[in-house]
Short mmCIF file of C-alpha atoms and ligand atoms in Angstrom, two decimals:
data_model
loop_
_atom_site.label_atom_id
_atom_site.label_comp_id
_atom_site.label_asym_id
_atom_site.label_seq_id
_atom_site.Cartn_x
_atom_site.Cartn_y
_atom_site.Cartn_z
CA MET A 1 0.42 -0.02 -0.10
CA ARG A 2 2.62 2.57 -1.10
CA PHE A 3 0.40 4.94 -3.32
CA TRP A 4 -2.15 5.04 0.24
CA ARG A 5 0.75 5.94 2.57
CA LYS A 6 2.17 8.41 -0.12
CA LEU A 7 -0.98 10.20 -0.17
CA LEU A 8 -1.46 10.44 3.41
CA ALA A 9 1.23 11.59 3.42
CA SER A 10 0.56 14.32 0.93
CA ILE A 11 -2.89 15.41 2.70
CA PHE A 12 -1.30 16.66 5.70
CA LEU A 13 0.82 18.93 3.60
CA GLY A 14 -2.16 21.27 3.10
CA VAL A 15 -1.99 23.35 0.40
CA LEU A 16 -0.51 20.57 -1.67
CA ALA A 17 -2.99 18.39 -1.07
CA ALA A 18 -5.47 20.28 -3.14
CA SER A 19 -3.73 20.04 -6.61
CA LEU A 20 -2.90 16.39 -5.33
CA LEU A 21 -6.67 15.06 -4.67
CA LEU A 22 -7.63 17.22 -8.20
CA GLY A 23 -4.85 15.42 -10.45
CA LEU A 24 -5.54 12.19 -8.60
CA LEU A 25 -9.42 12.60 -9.63
CA GLU A 26 -8.51 13.54 -13.38
CA SER A 27 -6.40 10.67 -13.83
CA GLY A 28 -8.42 8.55 -11.85
CA ARG A 29 -11.43 8.99 -13.97
CA ALA A 30 -9.13 8.97 -17.02
CA LEU A 31 -7.91 5.54 -16.13
CA ALA A 32 -11.70 4.17 -15.67
CA GLN A 33 -12.20 4.05 -19.34
CA THR A 34 -10.05 1.04 -18.57
CA PRO A 35 -11.23 -0.30 -15.16
CA ALA A 36 -8.93 -3.51 -13.51
CA THR A 37 -11.79 -5.86 -14.18
CA TYR A 38 -10.57 -9.80 -15.20
CA THR A 39 -13.51 -11.89 -17.09
CA VAL A 40 -14.27 -15.36 -15.91
CA GLN A 41 -13.13 -17.89 -18.51
CA PRO A 42 -13.97 -21.22 -18.61
CA GLY A 43 -12.67 -23.44 -16.50
CA ASP A 44 -11.86 -20.85 -13.96
CA THR A 45 -12.77 -20.74 -9.92
CA LEU A 46 -12.61 -17.84 -8.05
CA PHE A 47 -9.77 -19.34 -6.06
CA VAL A 48 -7.70 -19.57 -9.22
CA ILE A 49 -8.46 -16.38 -10.74
CA ALA A 50 -7.54 -14.67 -6.85
CA ASN A 51 -4.32 -16.73 -7.19
CA ARG A 52 -2.94 -15.91 -10.63
CA LEU A 53 -4.09 -12.19 -9.66
CA GLY A 54 -2.39 -12.19 -6.35
CA VAL A 55 -5.29 -10.88 -4.14
CA GLU A 56 -6.49 -12.65 -1.88
CA LEU A 57 -9.96 -14.53 -2.04
CA ALA A 58 -12.11 -12.80 0.46
CA GLU A 59 -11.15 -9.37 -1.06
CA LEU A 60 -11.99 -10.68 -4.31
CA ALA A 61 -15.37 -12.34 -3.39
CA ALA A 62 -16.35 -9.34 -0.87
CA ALA A 63 -15.38 -6.60 -4.12
CA ASN A 64 -17.90 -8.38 -6.01
CA GLY A 65 -20.46 -9.31 -3.45
CA ILE A 66 -19.99 -12.95 -4.06
CA ALA A 67 -21.61 -15.03 -1.09
CA ASP A 68 -20.49 -18.09 -2.33
CA VAL A 69 -16.95 -18.22 -3.74
CA ASN A 70 -17.94 -21.37 -5.77
CA VAL A 71 -20.83 -19.78 -7.27
CA ILE A 72 -19.25 -17.73 -10.56
CA ALA A 73 -20.47 -17.69 -14.09
CA VAL A 74 -18.19 -18.08 -17.07
CA GLY A 75 -18.65 -14.11 -18.46
CA GLN A 76 -18.95 -12.75 -15.16
CA VAL A 77 -16.96 -9.53 -15.19
CA LEU A 78 -14.77 -9.32 -11.79
CA LEU A 79 -13.81 -6.09 -10.03
CA ILE A 80 -10.07 -6.43 -9.22
CA PRO A 81 -9.34 -5.06 -5.30
CA GLY A 82 -6.13 -3.53 -4.67
CA ALA A 83 -5.86 -2.47 -7.96
CA GLU A 84 -6.20 1.10 -7.12
CA SER A 85 -4.35 3.61 -9.68
CA SER A 86 -6.99 1.75 -12.08
CA LEU A 87 -10.09 2.68 -10.19
CA PRO A 88 -11.84 6.08 -10.11
CA VAL A 89 -11.84 8.31 -7.01
CA ILE A 90 -13.91 10.30 -5.15
CA VAL A 91 -13.43 12.60 -2.13
CA ALA A 92 -14.92 12.58 1.16
CA ARG A 93 -16.67 15.22 2.22
CA PRO A 94 -16.90 16.47 5.48
CA GLY A 95 -19.32 14.42 7.90
CA ASP A 96 -19.54 11.49 5.14
CA SER A 97 -19.18 7.43 6.19
CA LEU A 98 -18.52 4.56 3.59
CA ALA A 99 -22.61 4.44 4.19
CA ASP A 100 -23.48 8.10 2.86
CA LEU A 101 -20.93 7.08 -0.22
CA ALA A 102 -22.55 3.89 -1.39
CA LEU A 103 -25.77 5.29 -1.21
CA ARG A 104 -25.20 8.37 -3.04
CA LEU A 105 -23.15 6.02 -5.81
CA GLY A 106 -25.52 3.53 -5.32
CA THR A 107 -23.40 0.67 -4.29
CA THR A 108 -22.59 -0.75 -1.01
CA VAL A 109 -20.79 -0.39 2.30
CA GLU A 110 -19.35 -4.11 1.91
CA GLN A 111 -17.95 -3.24 -1.83
CA LEU A 112 -16.26 0.18 -0.59
CA ALA A 113 -14.88 -1.24 2.14
CA ALA A 114 -13.66 -4.00 0.25
CA LEU A 115 -11.80 -1.72 -2.53
CA ASN A 116 -10.27 0.66 -0.13
CA GLN A 117 -9.43 -2.29 1.80
CA MET A 118 -10.99 -0.70 5.50
CA GLU A 119 -13.34 -1.27 8.20
CA PRO A 120 -17.04 -0.50 6.71
CA ALA A 121 -17.82 1.68 9.91
CA ILE A 122 -14.51 3.87 9.75
CA ARG A 123 -14.31 7.62 9.71
CA LEU A 124 -13.53 8.88 6.56
CA PHE A 125 -11.66 12.70 6.80
CA PRO A 126 -12.57 15.28 4.39
CA GLY A 127 -10.85 14.93 1.44
CA GLN A 128 -9.90 11.30 2.06
CA PRO A 129 -10.16 9.48 -1.16
CA VAL A 130 -12.31 6.69 -1.73
CA GLN A 131 -12.08 4.70 -4.26
CA ILE A 132 -15.21 3.71 -5.96
CA PRO A 133 -16.17 0.94 -8.82
CA PRO A 134 -15.33 1.86 -12.37
CA GLU A 135 -19.55 1.68 -13.04
CA ALA A 136 -20.92 4.29 -15.61
CA PRO A 137 -24.42 4.33 -16.61
CA GLY A 138 -25.20 2.63 -19.77
CA ASP A 139 -28.81 3.28 -21.87
CA THR A 140 -30.59 1.02 -20.42
CA GLU A 141 -29.89 2.71 -16.82
CA LEU A 142 -31.15 5.89 -17.99
CA ARG A 143 -35.13 4.99 -17.87
CA PHE A 144 -37.36 3.99 -15.23
CA GLY A 145 -41.10 3.44 -14.89
CA ALA A 146 -42.58 5.55 -17.07
CA VAL A 147 -39.80 7.66 -17.64
CA THR A 148 -38.34 6.48 -21.08
CA ASN A 149 -35.53 8.29 -21.52
CA VAL A 150 -32.75 10.60 -19.07
CA ARG A 151 -30.27 12.96 -20.76
CA LEU A 152 -27.50 14.26 -18.45
CA PRO A 153 -24.19 15.43 -18.29
CA SER A 154 -21.28 13.18 -17.74
CA GLN A 155 -19.65 15.53 -16.10
CA ILE A 156 -20.09 19.49 -14.91
CA VAL A 157 -17.05 21.42 -14.62
CA GLN A 158 -17.14 23.52 -11.37
CA GLY A 159 -19.00 26.55 -11.72
CA ARG A 160 -20.53 25.50 -15.09
CA THR A 161 -24.23 24.63 -15.67
CA GLY A 162 -24.93 21.27 -16.36
CA ARG A 163 -28.64 20.53 -18.31
CA LEU A 164 -31.12 17.34 -17.64
CA ALA A 165 -33.87 16.58 -20.16
CA VAL A 166 -36.28 13.83 -19.05
CA GLN A 167 -38.31 12.13 -21.71
CA SER A 168 -41.63 10.10 -20.47
CA SER A 169 -44.35 8.18 -22.02
CA ARG A 170 -47.24 9.65 -20.28
CA PRO A 171 -47.76 13.52 -18.71
CA LEU A 172 -45.66 12.78 -15.23
CA SER A 173 -45.64 15.40 -12.10
CA LEU A 174 -41.63 15.35 -12.23
CA THR A 175 -38.73 16.12 -9.49
CA ALA A 176 -35.45 16.69 -9.86
CA THR A 177 -33.13 17.28 -6.51
CA TRP A 178 -29.59 18.03 -7.26
CA ASN A 179 -27.22 17.53 -4.60
CA GLY A 180 -30.16 18.49 -2.21
CA LEU A 181 -30.90 21.30 -4.34
CA SER A 182 -34.50 20.51 -5.43
CA LEU A 183 -35.21 22.01 -9.03
CA GLY A 184 -38.16 22.66 -10.90
CA ILE A 185 -38.48 20.81 -13.91
CA GLN A 186 -41.04 22.16 -16.84
CA PRO A 187 -41.45 21.46 -20.24
CA LEU A 188 -38.53 22.87 -22.83
CA SER A 189 -39.27 25.91 -25.03
CA ALA A 190 -41.25 25.52 -27.96
CA THR A 191 -37.87 24.87 -30.18
CA VAL A 192 -37.02 21.29 -28.59
CA ALA A 193 -38.62 18.17 -29.30
CA SER A 194 -41.98 17.72 -27.65
CA GLY A 195 -42.22 14.96 -24.76
CA TRP A 196 -39.00 16.02 -22.90
CA GLU A 197 -38.95 18.06 -20.00
CA GLY A 198 -35.69 19.82 -18.46
CA THR A 199 -34.26 21.71 -16.02
CA LEU A 200 -30.41 23.90 -15.18
CA LEU A 201 -28.03 21.89 -12.92
CA PRO A 202 -25.91 24.55 -11.68
CA THR A 203 -22.74 24.05 -9.84
CA SER A 204 -21.16 26.29 -7.26
CA ALA A 205 -17.53 27.38 -8.26
CA LEU A 206 -16.54 25.38 -4.70
CA LEU A 207 -18.41 22.65 -5.30
CA GLY A 208 -16.27 18.82 -5.55
CA PRO A 209 -14.92 17.75 -7.50
CA GLY A 210 -16.44 14.50 -6.82
CA PHE A 211 -19.67 12.96 -7.69
CA PHE A 212 -22.79 13.99 -6.58
CA PRO A 213 -26.28 13.04 -6.66
CA LEU A 214 -29.16 14.12 -9.14
CA GLU A 215 -32.33 12.32 -8.27
CA ILE A 216 -35.24 12.32 -10.38
CA GLY A 217 -38.90 10.82 -9.67
CA TYR A 218 -42.67 11.30 -9.94
CA ALA A 219 -45.62 10.25 -8.16
CA ALA A 220 -46.91 6.76 -9.60
CA GLY A 221 -50.08 5.98 -9.77
CA ASN A 222 -50.83 4.23 -6.27
CA GLY A 223 -49.32 7.55 -4.69
CA ASN A 224 -45.98 5.88 -4.26
CA ILE A 225 -42.95 7.88 -5.26
CA LEU A 226 -40.92 6.34 -8.11
CA SER A 227 -37.29 7.67 -8.05
CA ARG A 228 -33.80 7.22 -9.55
CA THR A 229 -30.58 8.56 -8.21
CA PHE A 230 -27.84 9.26 -10.52
CA SER A 231 -24.20 10.23 -10.08
CA VAL A 232 -22.46 13.49 -12.10
CA LEU A 233 -19.38 14.02 -11.79
CA VAL A 234 -18.19 17.72 -11.13
CA SER A 235 -14.76 18.29 -12.34
CA ALA A 236 -12.53 20.71 -11.34
CA GLY A 237 -13.18 24.44 -12.26
CA PRO A 238 -9.60 26.68 -14.11
CA TYR A 239 -9.96 29.36 -11.06
CA ASP A 240 -7.36 31.17 -9.27
CA SER A 241 -7.32 32.18 -5.62
CA GLN A 242 -6.89 35.51 -3.92
CA LEU A 243 -6.02 36.56 -0.57
CA ILE A 244 -8.24 39.52 0.71
CA GLU A 245 -6.69 41.80 3.85
CA LEU A 246 -9.39 43.97 5.54
CA PRO A 247 -7.87 47.05 6.99
CA ASP A 248 -9.20 47.19 10.70
CA GLY A 249 -12.04 49.77 10.19
CA LYS A 250 -13.30 48.49 6.57
CA GLY A 251 -13.13 44.91 8.08
CA SER A 252 -16.82 45.67 9.82
CA LEU A 253 -18.03 46.04 6.09
CA LEU A 254 -17.99 42.37 6.63
CA ASP A 255 -20.50 42.83 9.99
CA PRO A 256 -23.04 40.60 9.69
CA GLU A 257 -25.65 43.45 10.48
CA PHE A 258 -24.21 45.33 7.51
CA THR A 259 -24.22 42.16 5.14
CA GLN A 260 -27.06 40.11 6.03
CA PRO A 261 -30.22 41.56 5.53
CA GLU A 262 -29.64 42.17 1.80
CA ILE A 263 -28.09 38.66 1.45
CA GLU A 264 -31.54 37.54 2.81
CA LYS A 265 -33.47 39.79 0.89
CA LEU A 266 -31.72 38.55 -2.72
CA TYR A 267 -31.78 34.63 -1.52
CA ALA A 268 -35.38 35.29 -0.94
CA LEU A 269 -36.15 36.56 -5.06
CA TRP A 270 -33.60 33.58 -6.12
CA ALA A 271 -35.67 31.02 -4.36
CA VAL A 272 -38.56 32.11 -6.87
CA ASN A 273 -38.84 29.34 -9.91
CA ASP A 274 -42.42 29.14 -10.89
CA THR A 275 -41.47 31.67 -13.82
CA PRO A 276 -41.81 29.89 -17.45
CA LEU A 277 -38.84 30.34 -19.56
CA LEU A 278 -38.86 33.57 -20.73
CA TRP A 279 -35.17 33.54 -23.11
CA SER A 280 -34.27 31.07 -25.60
CA GLU A 281 -31.10 32.24 -27.11
CA PRO A 282 -27.65 33.09 -25.66
CA PHE A 283 -27.85 36.20 -24.00
CA SER A 284 -26.29 39.21 -25.21
CA ARG A 285 -23.15 40.87 -23.86
CA PRO A 286 -24.68 43.52 -20.74
CA ILE A 287 -22.18 45.78 -21.55
CA GLY A 288 -19.73 46.61 -24.42
CA LEU A 289 -17.12 43.98 -25.85
CA GLU A 290 -14.42 47.40 -24.83
CA TYR A 291 -14.89 46.72 -21.32
CA PRO A 292 -12.57 43.81 -20.34
CA THR A 293 -13.03 41.58 -17.81
CA THR A 294 -11.22 43.15 -14.57
CA SER A 295 -12.26 40.13 -12.23
CA PRO A 296 -13.57 36.56 -13.73
CA TYR A 297 -16.22 34.51 -11.67
CA GLY A 298 -14.78 31.85 -9.76
CA THR A 299 -11.78 33.56 -7.74
CA ARG A 300 -11.59 31.72 -4.69
CA ARG A 301 -11.21 33.85 -1.50
CA SER A 302 -9.74 34.30 1.88
CA TYR A 303 -10.52 37.26 3.91
CA ASN A 304 -7.79 38.17 6.42
CA GLY A 305 -5.77 34.94 5.90
CA GLY A 306 -9.53 32.92 6.59
CA PRO A 307 -10.32 29.77 4.56
CA TYR A 308 -11.10 29.61 0.64
CA SER A 309 -14.61 29.33 1.86
CA SER A 310 -16.50 32.12 -0.86
CA TYR A 311 -15.73 33.21 -3.92
CA HIS A 312 -16.15 35.43 -6.71
CA THR A 313 -19.82 35.09 -7.59
CA GLY A 314 -19.78 37.41 -10.70
CA GLN A 315 -17.49 38.65 -13.72
CA ASP A 316 -16.56 42.35 -13.10
CA PHE A 317 -16.20 44.48 -16.34
CA GLY A 318 -13.88 47.57 -15.69
CA ALA A 319 -15.56 51.07 -17.75
CA PRO A 320 -16.36 54.34 -16.51
CA ALA A 321 -19.61 55.76 -15.04
CA THR A 322 -21.40 56.75 -18.37
CA VAL A 323 -21.10 53.53 -19.75
CA THR A 324 -24.91 52.31 -20.30
CA VAL A 325 -25.26 48.10 -19.05
CA THR A 326 -28.14 46.55 -20.56
CA VAL A 327 -30.37 44.04 -20.68
CA PRO A 328 -29.39 40.33 -22.00
CA GLY A 329 -32.29 38.64 -22.47
CA ALA A 330 -35.88 38.79 -22.29
CA GLY A 331 -37.19 38.57 -18.53
CA ILE A 332 -39.13 40.97 -15.14
CA VAL A 333 -37.11 43.18 -13.19
CA ALA A 334 -37.42 41.09 -9.64
CA LEU A 335 -35.60 44.21 -7.71
CA ALA A 336 -34.44 47.50 -8.66
CA GLU A 337 -32.79 49.35 -5.40
CA ALA A 338 -29.85 50.54 -3.47
CA LEU A 339 -28.44 48.20 -1.04
CA ASN A 340 -25.52 48.38 1.13
CA VAL A 341 -23.05 45.87 0.05
CA ARG A 342 -23.92 45.83 -3.88
CA GLY A 343 -24.89 49.50 -4.22
CA ASN A 344 -27.14 50.39 -6.93
CA ALA A 345 -28.69 46.94 -7.44
CA VAL A 346 -30.93 45.33 -10.24
CA VAL A 347 -32.15 41.91 -10.34
CA ILE A 348 -33.82 40.25 -13.24
CA ASP A 349 -35.70 37.09 -13.21
CA HIS A 350 -35.45 35.29 -16.59
CA GLY A 351 -37.58 32.35 -15.99
CA ALA A 352 -37.11 28.83 -15.17
CA GLY A 353 -34.67 29.85 -11.71
CA VAL A 354 -32.53 31.72 -13.91
CA PHE A 355 -31.77 35.54 -12.27
CA THR A 356 -28.88 38.13 -13.50
CA GLY A 357 -27.92 40.74 -10.99
CA TYR A 358 -26.28 44.17 -11.83
CA TRP A 359 -24.52 45.90 -8.82
CA HIS A 360 -22.71 48.92 -8.05
CA LEU A 361 -24.59 51.16 -10.75
CA SER A 362 -24.43 54.74 -10.55
CA LYS A 363 -27.88 55.17 -11.91
CA ILE A 364 -30.97 52.62 -12.35
CA PHE A 365 -33.30 52.92 -15.10
CA VAL A 366 -35.86 50.13 -14.68
CA THR A 367 -38.39 49.60 -12.02
CA THR A 368 -39.45 46.47 -10.32
CA GLY A 369 -42.14 44.29 -12.18
CA GLN A 370 -40.77 46.11 -15.20
CA VAL A 371 -41.14 43.60 -19.05
CA VAL A 372 -37.79 44.23 -20.17
CA ALA A 373 -36.50 42.75 -23.51
CA THR A 374 -32.69 42.03 -25.01
CA GLY A 375 -30.81 45.18 -25.18
CA ASP A 376 -33.13 47.45 -23.20
CA PRO A 377 -31.01 49.86 -21.33
CA LEU A 378 -30.93 49.26 -17.45
CA GLY A 379 -28.66 51.71 -15.84
CA LEU A 380 -25.17 53.14 -15.47
CA VAL A 381 -22.00 51.60 -14.53
CA GLY A 382 -20.93 53.15 -10.99
CA THR A 383 -19.38 52.07 -7.68
CA THR A 384 -21.82 52.50 -5.54
CA GLY A 385 -21.69 50.14 -2.08
CA LEU A 386 -18.82 48.34 -1.17
CA SER A 387 -16.68 49.37 -4.47
CA THR A 388 -13.24 50.47 -5.09
CA GLY A 389 -14.08 51.73 -8.33
CA ASN A 390 -16.30 52.25 -11.21
CA HIS A 391 -17.41 48.63 -12.71
CA LEU A 392 -20.33 46.48 -13.35
CA HIS A 393 -20.25 43.61 -11.51
CA TRP A 394 -22.53 40.80 -13.30
CA GLU A 395 -23.94 37.53 -12.03
CA LEU A 396 -26.10 34.48 -12.90
CA ARG A 397 -27.61 32.69 -10.49
CA ILE A 398 -29.78 29.13 -10.80
CA TYR A 399 -31.87 28.72 -7.93
CA GLY A 400 -29.62 30.93 -6.04
CA VAL A 401 -26.48 29.35 -6.55
CA ALA A 402 -23.94 31.81 -8.41
CA VAL A 403 -22.73 30.02 -11.56
CA GLU A 404 -20.38 31.19 -14.55
CA PRO A 405 -22.37 34.10 -16.38
CA LEU A 406 -20.20 33.91 -19.57
CA GLN A 407 -21.39 30.03 -20.23
CA PHE A 408 -25.11 31.96 -21.41
CA LEU A 409 -23.17 33.83 -23.63
CA GLU A 410 -22.29 31.62 -25.67
CA GLU A 411 -25.81 28.83 -25.30
CA GLY A 412 -29.01 29.16 -25.23
CA VAL A 413 -31.85 27.04 -24.28
CA GLY A 414 -32.00 25.65 -27.68
CA GLU A 415 -28.59 23.70 -26.62
CA TRP A 416 -31.12 21.35 -25.30
CA ARG A 417 -32.00 20.12 -28.69
CA VAL A 418 -28.01 19.48 -29.86
CA GLU A 419 -28.00 17.17 -26.66
CA ILE A 420 -31.69 15.18 -27.14
CA GLY A 421 -30.09 14.81 -30.59
CA ASP A 422 -33.47 15.01 -32.65
ZN1 ZN B 501 -17.75 41.70 -8.77
#
């Protein structure tokens, strides 16, 4: 277990650990294409196979859920325990047990314990790598009950947004829960094939990397909920880290009394997701191309040496206070007022749980409840609120999760059509 010991040592090197684990996850997934498996041949016994592969018979049996070592079938594919480098790895989240991981991945505690040569009741520490079976959902698993087809991304890069599309044989009241976040499923726009419904899968820039559960379900005729949980890989994003030192006087600006009321107000807005889809084309840029990004989305932030527990939730464009900010896509103004931290702020509801926000404006041109169209002027760039110079902070929230907004300049709702392939 040289590999394992080396890994353990690295974890305690703190900063090094993060990059190592990310690298490990990547290589683990890459190698998962050729998992360490063995296909049972005529004349094989489990004892002979274990001997040939140099693994313990009991481990081989446990890793494959084989109760009776005398019962194996020709053609059966066996996982080879102990072949660490060829198995995908996920990292434990705070409070995770093997039972939690097994539930999330749709496997058993016994199998995870055997693959990792751990006690089933072991306490995992956050960030601990755990090897998992090299299972990729096949097409046959992407249907259940009246759900005839599920299209979900094989992976989503941290901070970006995935798309889920579900087809059913009859009208269903579908639900989707993405890593604990309850999502509204709605019919996709008219440009997409009928019979499909869908939703966006937002990821925070700090989520994972690792596998996260997506549960899709509906109430069957007898009132029971029929559901299936899929695992979606969230892979590492390209984000930088930034240390921010706030002088003593300014530290008070992070005082919850100053920041909390508007955060609560905004999260209450972002929780509304019953507005139907109001846009379909890719968004247009809310500010001219001549105004470059001065601070990108996703940068992890540590305040006064604290943990990197927050990130830049939007994209900053540097521009003078005379520059007009325009609406990127059809929507309804959900908020237009002065806030403590964000200054003069506008929030637009685009439907399907998608909101865009514009902070630090010097002037606001719109009012709450106003219906707006692409290109409408909504305000002027400014430096109101907690800001050190004129710029536009543009952010995009889905069910309250701040995602990479630039993705929406490239992709419209019609992208679903491509994924469904009609
Ligand atoms: Zn910003």
